[in-house]
Amino acid sequence: MTKSVKQTEKEFLYYVKKMSNFKEAHGLMAWDLRTGAPKKGASQRAEVIGTLSAQVFQMSVSDEMASFIDILSGTDEIDEVTRDSVAECKKAYNKQKNIPEKEFQEYVVLTSNAESIWPEAKEKADFDTFRPYLEKIVEFNRSYVEWVGYEGNKYNALLDDYEPGLTVETLDRVFGDLRDQLVPLVKAVTESSYQPETDFLFKHFPADRQEAFSKIILEQMNYDFEAGRLDTTVHPFAIGLNPNDVRVTTKYDEDDFRTAVFGTIHEGGHALYEQNISEKYIGTPLCSGTSMGIHESQSLFWENFVGRNRAFWEKNYVLLKEQSSGQFDNVDLDTFYKGINVAGPSLIRIEADEMTYALHIIVRYELEKALINGDLEVKDLPKAWNDKMEEYLGVRPSHDGEGVLQDVHWSGGAFGYFPSYALGYVYAAQLMNVLRKDMNEGFESLLRNGDLGPVKEWMTRHVHQYGKSKLPLEILKETTGEEINAQYLIDYLKSKYSDVYKLNIQQAK
Amino acid sequence: MTKSVKQTEKEFLYYVKKMSNFKEAHGLMAWDLRTGAPKKGASQRAEVIGTLSAQVFQMSVSDEMASFIDILSGTDEIDEVTRDSVAECKKAYNKQKNIPEKEFQEYVVLTSNAESIWPEAKEKADFDTFRPYLEKIVEFNRSYVEWVGYEGNKYNALLDDYEPGLTVETLDRVFGDLRDQLVPLVKAVTESSYQPETDFLFKHFPADRQEAFSKIILEQMNYDFEAGRLDTTVHPFAIGLNPNDVRVTTKYDEDDFRTAVFGTIHEGGHALYEQNISEKYIGTPLCSGTSMGIHESQSLFWENFVGRNRAFWEKNYVLLKEQSSGQFDNVDLDTFYKGINVAGPSLIRIEADEMTYALHIIVRYELEKALINGDLEVKDLPKAWNDKMEEYLGVRPSHDGEGVLQDVHWSGGAFGYFPSYALGYVYAAQLMNVLRKDMNEGFESLLRNGDLGPVKEWMTRHVHQYGKSKLPLEILKETTGEEINAQYLIDYLKSKYSDVYKLNIQQAK
């Protein structure tokens, strides 16, 4: 007797709910490992995480899943959430079933080993030790794109894992615009005779006072502490276990309060996204951010367009001073504002400012694309890296530890991920442009009053609530009426840095 | 082609490792829920915990498990750890496979509902609301003992779940001895003309200073903070995720430091057990304490025989004073010692002292045994409870909220669990007697110097290391040469309370 579609739908929803429960367990194990799990338990914990991952993976490629997809795809007898969930599962299933199991298992071991040798290779600036691992990782990714398939450029297959719907063709245009206009801006800022005062940034600010301020700001952002918590870690992150449990982490550098303040706002932006996904997606594969880029648009929007905005500090500089130990006593708001917006070329991505950040990403994007397409070999990578850094940022690493070895991503095989960071910034500027209009140019006045509720609500309405049920480019198009367009970000950066650095730059239109 | 035994052994060990990984995930989810998980995430979290439990349960009764048991039972080609693990899995399998699935599912729902209505019933002292749930729970347990089978008394089937090998026949003897000799002791203490001074106990002691002291004591106990951590919670517990990750929780009552100090030492005792199980059992079903009673012997040993020992405070009272805000300024060590050992009859088990605690347990044991054997019906339970409290402790509850409804255990169906609490205390006194001899009567001098390493090592050698590979009574017999014997505990309590209350009680031998 054939089961009814309705019965199958019920079973499918139960099945994906179980998957999402295993994912929540996985997420908590990872959170715990990074926030305070006992040191000696780490290796056993890694095995537990492995078991949970494997469980989710097996469920996503099982015969049962195949049967659900088969029965439920294309029928209109099912609920919309189910339909979109089935589509999401089908996409994952089709991708994963084409990857040969043996090669995949070997790759898991390979990247695990690469990740463990990477820190020392970086420390010792020793590319030769890392090179054979990276060669094999690139080789796997070259095969991977063939297994899963692509249209146009081979690199599209990797992009699709992090930014579904995005292509090299689009990225080349967007990143090309950014590169062409940011390179001269960076040059002008670097050569500016005026440089902001920054001494006051590096005075002692006790960690517990930074924590108090971080909480004030998260509350102001409408982060819901009853559905989250704030902890410390080495490499800050936010994690959504489900919309009712979304955790932020930060770290406190007592000699530079900016690490915690802007780090917390950034992760708080990610957290707002996850907290405000519609409840109807809980327990389905749609209950997460739609892409890395849209996620990053949220964190960067809050960090830069809100947190590094002069209006934001009109109220909050007073609150910051109250928590500090007097380091701002003779520093007026304008000096403070310019100080926190100091910018200039540097070698290390994670220390880069908002003006130069995208250029760091473009360097990686161009190299990844060349590697995957066979236009560059791993052995030639360090030189190519250094050349591009010099060309775009005007600085050249003196060794590979501050060059090609600086990021962990490639050791874990995360090719296709880097572009999200810069894309998110481009998206954020586009969203900002519309939001500003919708607020009738009252955006700064909301910031001035610490009244961030309407800003958060706007983002929830246009972005957060949909979870993964809309593609990144759908969200962008529906909200802004446009395709991806780097010009908003470029205009913003030119205008901001002309002000901060007292430059006279003609606004490109 | 038949698989070799060796190959099956390998697969079995991989299988139970996976089970133990799911259990670790389950444990962390529960720990998190009780130490700081966001409030709004609680109901979703309960579902995740349910998924993980179900996964472990299914794996323990699967056809695959049956096949492992079939092939590996009785062969001598396998390693000792495997052999004991198979035996443990077989025991669980045989028990669980006899429970009808439908009834079990209904029971899970029943106890879940009973647990949620219990707090309000207790609050309102409303037994009638709770009664129908309890009746069904008792009914299930009466069936349960028939399904899983028993020898002798029906209640033995339930005891076996928590204290394998223990029987009603033994418990009646042991608890009878305790009851007969403790009842007059409690009476003598209650009627004593001398009562210790206690005012100083209830002064303000800041939570952060209590935490600092708790950590000092845990360090002194040789609790390994690199394989654990200390957090706060409402109902303190310790949890072993694996021997390298064993967490202690406590709570700080700023008006009564004893809650945290003795609570932390108690949970620290549980934690030392879990931290010191031999590494060879990691990933097998043998990697936990052997029984609730032996576990409780560890916590009570540390809490009472160490933590409430006068010698322990010779050094630690000085350290406690350093953390306090002057509440002990005019309190000498003897006054302090007597104050922390104040004892007397009370209505609530979890607030009971070490002299009366066992009597609270005996009340519950006798009632449970009567319920399971059909000698008592739920409708008659409140009166039976009150009568026994009056008989053994000389106090009678004025309502069921401070009587039969006070504990959560029965709402969750945990029949057979309570005896462990008192048994653990009996075991602890027996172990203490041997330990004292092995230390050549130097036990107090170790305590005096805060040199608790040898004490912990003795417990590891005799108890901790074996995990679940030995039965409780094997551990007891091998360490003490005796069966269960309440006399050591009785002698200790008589001697101690004669001293604290300046009584002249003849030592029973």
XYZ file of N, CA and C in Angstrom, chain A residues 37-184:
444
model
N 35.735 24.506 27.563
C 35.851 23.066 27.801
C 37.237 22.780 28.361
N 37.316 21.836 29.288
C 38.619 21.508 29.850
C 39.594 21.041 28.766
N 40.809 21.541 28.878
C 41.870 21.256 27.909
C 42.050 19.767 27.622
N 42.088 18.998 28.696
C 42.395 17.575 28.510
C 41.293 16.802 27.783
N 40.078 17.387 27.737
C 38.983 16.683 27.072
C 38.906 16.943 25.579
N 39.826 17.787 25.063
C 39.681 18.253 23.677
C 39.713 17.138 22.634
N 40.606 16.169 22.785
C 40.724 15.190 21.698
C 39.514 14.248 21.696
N 39.045 13.876 22.870
C 37.825 13.058 22.932
C 36.647 13.848 22.353
N 36.606 15.135 22.666
C 35.532 15.981 22.165
C 35.526 16.018 20.634
N 36.713 16.059 20.049
C 36.797 16.091 18.589
C 36.132 14.844 18.010
N 36.300 13.730 18.697
C 35.669 12.488 18.204
C 34.144 12.557 18.305
N 33.665 13.164 19.379
C 32.214 13.289 19.538
C 31.649 14.158 18.410
N 32.334 15.257 18.158
C 31.898 16.137 17.074
C 31.913 15.376 15.745
N 32.929 14.552 15.560
C 33.016 13.726 14.353
C 31.818 12.781 14.232
N 31.446 12.166 15.340
C 30.290 11.246 15.331
C 29.004 11.984 14.948
N 28.829 13.168 15.509
C 27.609 13.925 15.215
C 27.578 14.390 13.758
N 28.727 14.856 13.250
C 28.807 15.253 11.834
C 28.458 14.093 10.938
N 29.064 12.953 11.244
C 28.855 11.779 10.404
C 27.380 11.383 10.411
N 26.759 11.485 11.574
C 25.345 11.152 11.692
C 24.508 12.035 10.767
N 24.763 13.336 10.825
C 24.012 14.273 9.985
C 24.288 13.994 8.506
N 25.559 13.764 8.199
C 25.915 13.496 6.797
C 25.201 12.241 6.290
N 25.259 11.170 7.086
C 24.619 9.920 6.659
C 23.112 10.097 6.456
N 22.516 10.866 7.333
C 21.070 11.094 7.180
C 20.765 11.901 5.918
N 21.710 12.758 5.528
C 21.430 13.620 4.371
C 21.621 12.896 3.037
N 22.293 11.743 3.055
C 22.497 10.983 1.807
C 21.902 9.577 1.899
N 21.081 9.352 2.902
C 20.524 8.001 3.106
C 19.474 7.647 2.039
N 19.164 6.363 1.972
C 18.096 5.924 1.073
C 16.758 6.519 1.494
N 16.601 6.676 2.807
C 15.370 7.256 3.321
C 15.210 8.683 2.778
N 16.312 9.438 2.838
C 16.261 10.800 2.317
C 15.933 10.784 0.815
N 16.580 9.863 0.096
C 16.328 9.773 -1.347
C 14.843 9.538 -1.607
N 14.254 8.687 -0.791
C 12.842 8.373 -0.970
C 11.948 9.583 -0.644
N 12.280 10.295 0.410
C 11.533 11.533 0.721
C 11.581 12.504 -0.461
N 12.787 12.705 -0.978
C 12.969 13.653 -2.080
C 12.148 13.204 -3.286
N 12.238 11.904 -3.540
C 11.543 11.340 -4.674
C 10.024 11.566 -4.582
N 9.472 11.281 -3.408
C 8.011 11.385 -3.242
C 7.530 12.840 -3.153
N 8.340 13.669 -2.490
C 7.846 15.017 -2.171
C 8.230 16.109 -3.170
N 9.226 15.817 -4.025
C 9.611 16.852 -4.995
C 8.513 17.019 -6.032
N 8.179 18.237 -6.290
C 7.260 18.512 -7.389
C 5.786 18.328 -7.069
N 5.464 17.890 -5.858
C 4.042 17.803 -5.533
C 3.578 19.124 -4.937
N 2.325 19.467 -5.203
C 1.847 20.715 -4.610
C 0.911 20.446 -3.430
N 0.917 19.183 -2.976
C 0.051 18.839 -1.840
C 0.678 19.214 -0.505
N 1.915 19.720 -0.539
C 2.605 19.951 0.730
C 2.745 21.431 1.031
N 2.968 21.678 2.284
C 3.159 23.007 2.821
C 4.386 23.688 2.178
N 4.374 25.004 2.159
C 5.465 25.750 1.526
C 6.816 25.514 2.216
N 6.787 25.495 3.541
C 8.034 25.257 4.282
C 8.591 23.879 3.940
N 7.712 22.892 3.863
C 8.163 21.551 3.491
C 8.767 21.573 2.087
N 8.070 22.241 1.181
C 8.526 22.275 -0.217
C 9.941 22.857 -0.298
N 10.163 23.994 0.368
C 11.487 24.609 0.333
C 12.531 23.743 1.049
N 12.085 23.062 2.095
C 13.013 22.174 2.813
C 13.425 20.999 1.946
N 12.465 20.437 1.253
C 12.772 19.320 0.348
C 13.762 19.790 -0.722
N 13.530 20.982 -1.248
C 14.434 21.510 -2.283
C 15.849 21.664 -1.733
N 15.951 22.131 -0.520
C 17.257 22.311 0.111
C 17.943 20.953 0.325
N 17.177 19.980 0.789
C 17.733 18.642 1.002
C 18.148 18.005 -0.320
N 17.350 18.251 -1.333
C 17.634 17.675 -2.651
C 18.952 18.230 -3.204
N 19.127 19.503 -3.032
C 20.351 20.138 -3.519
C 21.566 19.515 -2.831
N 21.494 19.386 -1.513
C 22.607 18.804 -0.758
C 22.823 17.349 -1.166
N 21.705 16.624 -1.312
C 21.790 15.210 -1.675
C 22.486 15.041 -3.030
N 22.053 15.815 -3.996
C 22.614 15.676 -5.340
C 24.097 16.009 -5.382
N 24.481 16.986 -4.587
C 25.890 17.343 -4.539
C 26.675 16.202 -3.896
N 26.206 15.800 -2.703
C 26.995 14.853 -1.921
C 27.061 13.467 -2.537
N 26.014 13.071 -3.220
C 26.028 11.695 -3.728
C 27.021 11.516 -4.880
N 27.463 12.631 -5.453
C 28.445 12.537 -6.538
C 29.892 12.500 -6.072
N 30.095 12.690 -4.796
C 31.473 12.675 -4.289
C 31.834 11.249 -3.889
N 32.885 10.706 -4.516
C 33.243 9.314 -4.180
C 33.605 9.198 -2.699
N 33.035 8.199 -2.047
C 33.189 8.087 -0.607
C 34.650 7.946 -0.185
N 35.386 7.128 -0.909
C 36.780 6.874 -0.540
C 37.591 8.174 -0.578
N 37.467 8.895 -1.672
C 38.193 10.164 -1.814
C 37.779 11.148 -0.723
N 36.478 11.140 -0.401
C 36.005 12.083 0.605
C 36.591 11.760 1.978
N 36.589 10.462 2.306
C 37.172 10.040 3.593
C 38.637 10.447 3.686
N 39.377 10.233 2.598
C 40.798 10.591 2.591
C 40.981 12.102 2.758
N 40.060 12.836 2.166
C 40.132 14.303 2.221
C 39.878 14.797 3.645
N 38.953 14.146 4.332
C 38.671 14.523 5.721
C 39.936 14.356 6.568
N 40.618 13.229 6.364
C 41.860 12.981 7.101
C 42.923 14.004 6.685
N 43.019 14.231 5.361
C 44.004 15.180 4.840
C 43.839 16.571 5.456
N 42.622 17.098 5.452
C 42.420 18.451 5.970
C 42.603 18.480 7.486
N 42.227 17.397 8.140
C 42.444 17.345 9.576
C 43.942 17.413 9.882
N 44.729 16.671 9.110
C 46.182 16.737 9.299
C 46.743 18.104 8.911
N 46.244 18.643 7.815
C 46.730 19.952 7.356
C 46.449 21.023 8.419
N 45.278 20.938 9.022
C 44.938 21.904 10.067
C 45.850 21.790 11.277
N 46.286 20.567 11.548
C 47.155 20.469 12.726
C 48.604 20.861 12.435
N 49.050 20.710 11.197
C 50.436 21.156 10.939
C 50.500 22.650 10.602
N 49.373 23.219 10.201
C 49.372 24.622 9.768
C 49.903 25.630 10.815
N 49.469 25.534 12.092
C 49.920 26.574 13.027
C 51.444 26.674 13.113
N 52.104 25.504 13.127
C 53.555 25.543 13.237
C 54.197 26.059 11.949
N 53.631 25.642 10.818
C 54.144 26.138 9.532
C 54.039 27.658 9.470
N 52.911 28.177 9.903
C 52.721 29.625 9.932
C 53.736 30.280 10.876
N 53.824 29.709 12.064
C 54.740 30.228 13.099
C 56.170 30.317 12.559
N 56.574 29.253 11.859
C 57.949 29.183 11.353
C 58.080 29.755 9.947
N 56.990 30.284 9.404
C 56.988 30.820 8.041
C 57.544 29.778 7.068
N 57.102 28.537 7.266
C 57.674 27.419 6.519
C 56.667 26.881 5.504
N 56.643 27.465 4.322
C 55.675 27.052 3.313
C 55.956 25.647 2.791
N 57.226 25.263 2.745
C 57.574 23.962 2.170
C 56.946 22.791 2.908
N 56.820 22.909 4.234
C 56.175 21.847 5.004
C 54.685 21.771 4.664
N 54.094 22.935 4.504
C 52.652 22.993 4.265
C 52.292 22.651 2.822
N 53.221 22.925 1.917
C 52.951 22.802 0.486
C 52.365 21.462 0.026
N 52.949 20.299 0.414
C 52.371 19.039 -0.078
C 50.907 18.852 0.351
N 50.557 19.319 1.544
C 49.166 19.219 1.986
C 48.278 20.097 1.111
N 48.749 21.333 0.907
C 47.934 22.263 0.134
C 47.778 21.785 -1.307
N 48.835 21.170 -1.830
C 48.743 20.645 -3.199
C 47.634 19.600 -3.310
N 47.601 18.717 -2.306
C 46.567 17.672 -2.347
C 45.174 18.267 -2.143
N 45.098 19.286 -1.291
C 43.791 19.923 -1.043
C 43.280 20.606 -2.316
N 44.190 21.279 -3.000
C 43.797 21.934 -4.255
C 43.382 20.873 -5.282
N 44.153 19.806 -5.306
C 43.841 18.711 -6.235
C 42.435 18.149 -5.978
N 42.120 17.938 -4.710
C 40.780 17.445 -4.374
C 39.723 18.440 -4.851
N 39.958 19.714 -4.599
C 38.964 20.718 -4.975
C 38.809 20.837 -6.492
N 39.918 20.589 -7.203
C 39.806 20.567 -8.673
C 38.927 19.397 -9.121
N 39.067 18.262 -8.409
C 38.194 17.124 -8.734
C 36.771 17.398 -8.283
N 36.644 17.986 -7.112
C 35.337 18.247 -6.523
C 34.442 19.026 -7.482
N 34.998 20.057 -8.104
C 34.166 20.871 -9.002
C 33.675 20.052 -10.192
N 34.471 19.059 -10.587
C 34.030 18.189 -11.684
C 32.919 17.253 -11.200
N 33.089 16.727 -9.969
C 32.073 15.801 -9.444
C 30.723 16.485 -9.273
N 30.744 17.665 -8.686
C 29.451 18.289 -8.393
C 28.911 19.091 -9.580
N 29.792 19.420 -10.518
C 29.352 20.117 -11.719
C 29.273 21.626 -11.551
N 29.292 22.322 -12.686
C 29.265 23.790 -12.651
C 28.843 24.295 -14.004
N 28.425 25.535 -14.032
C 28.216 26.217 -15.322
C 29.203 27.352 -15.375
N 29.760 27.618 -16.552
C 30.722 28.703 -16.676
C 32.036 28.327 -16.018
N 32.507 29.200 -15.167
C 33.805 28.986 -14.532
C 33.761 27.849 -13.508
N 34.875 27.072 -13.460
C 34.935 25.947 -12.508
C 34.745 26.399 -11.069
N 35.252 27.573 -10.765
C 35.196 28.096 -9.395
C 33.753 28.330 -8.940
N 32.831 28.427 -9.892
C 31.416 28.617 -9.522
C 30.894 27.504 -8.616
N 31.419 26.283 -8.839
C 30.957 25.154 -8.023
C 31.293 25.387 -6.552
N 32.436 26.002 -6.284
C 32.846 26.256 -4.899
C 32.083 27.446 -4.324
N 31.951 28.486 -5.117
C 31.176 29.659 -4.686
C 29.782 29.244 -4.229
N 29.230 28.316 -5.003
C 27.863 27.899 -4.736
C 27.675 27.282 -3.345
N 28.755 26.715 -2.788
C 28.655 26.134 -1.445
C 28.443 27.194 -0.365
N 28.940 28.383 -0.629
C 28.867 29.420 0.402
C 27.912 30.554 0.031
N 27.782 30.771 -1.286
C 26.980 31.887 -1.760
C 26.147 31.430 -2.943
N 25.090 30.645 -2.649
C 24.352 30.024 -3.756
C 23.844 31.045 -4.771
N 24.096 30.767 -6.046
C 23.626 31.649 -7.098
C 24.676 32.642 -7.568
N 25.732 32.788 -6.811
C 26.758 33.750 -7.201
C 27.760 33.122 -8.167
N 28.250 33.930 -9.127
C 29.181 33.389 -10.116
C 30.433 34.250 -10.236
N 31.448 33.625 -10.797
C 32.707 34.329 -11.074
C 32.442 35.544 -11.957
N 31.535 35.377 -12.898
C 31.241 36.471 -13.818
C 30.807 37.723 -13.034
N 29.936 37.529 -12.056
C 29.483 38.649 -11.227
C 30.612 39.170 -10.328
N 31.288 38.223 -9.698
C 32.341 38.621 -8.753
C 33.452 39.397 -9.440
N 33.816 38.975 -10.652
C 34.889 39.674 -11.370
C 34.516 41.130 -11.574
N 33.266 41.347 -11.920
C 32.809 42.722 -12.131
C 32.827 43.508 -10.814
N 32.218 42.916 -9.778
C 32.087 43.623 -8.499
C 33.458 43.882 -7.863
N 34.249 42.831 -7.818
C 35.567 42.980 -7.203
C 36.474 43.865 -8.059
N 36.268 43.824 -9.376
C 37.033 44.699 -10.267
C 36.762 46.167 -9.953
N 35.473 46.479 -9.784
C 35.112 47.860 -9.438
C 35.755 48.287 -8.126
N 35.646 47.382 -7.143
C 36.206 47.685 -5.826
C 37.706 47.944 -5.917
N 38.378 47.022 -6.574
C 39.831 47.094 -6.675
C 40.244 48.384 -7.366
N 39.605 48.683 -8.492
C 40.006 49.845 -9.279
C 39.846 51.147 -8.504
N 38.827 51.197 -7.632
C 38.600 52.467 -6.953
C 39.183 52.523 -5.536
N 39.372 51.345 -4.951
C 39.944 51.376 -3.593
C 41.459 51.558 -3.601
N 42.102 50.997 -4.616
C 43.568 51.104 -4.640
C 44.016 52.577 -4.600
N 43.441 53.442 -5.425
C 43.846 54.866 -5.315
C 43.429 55.511 -3.987
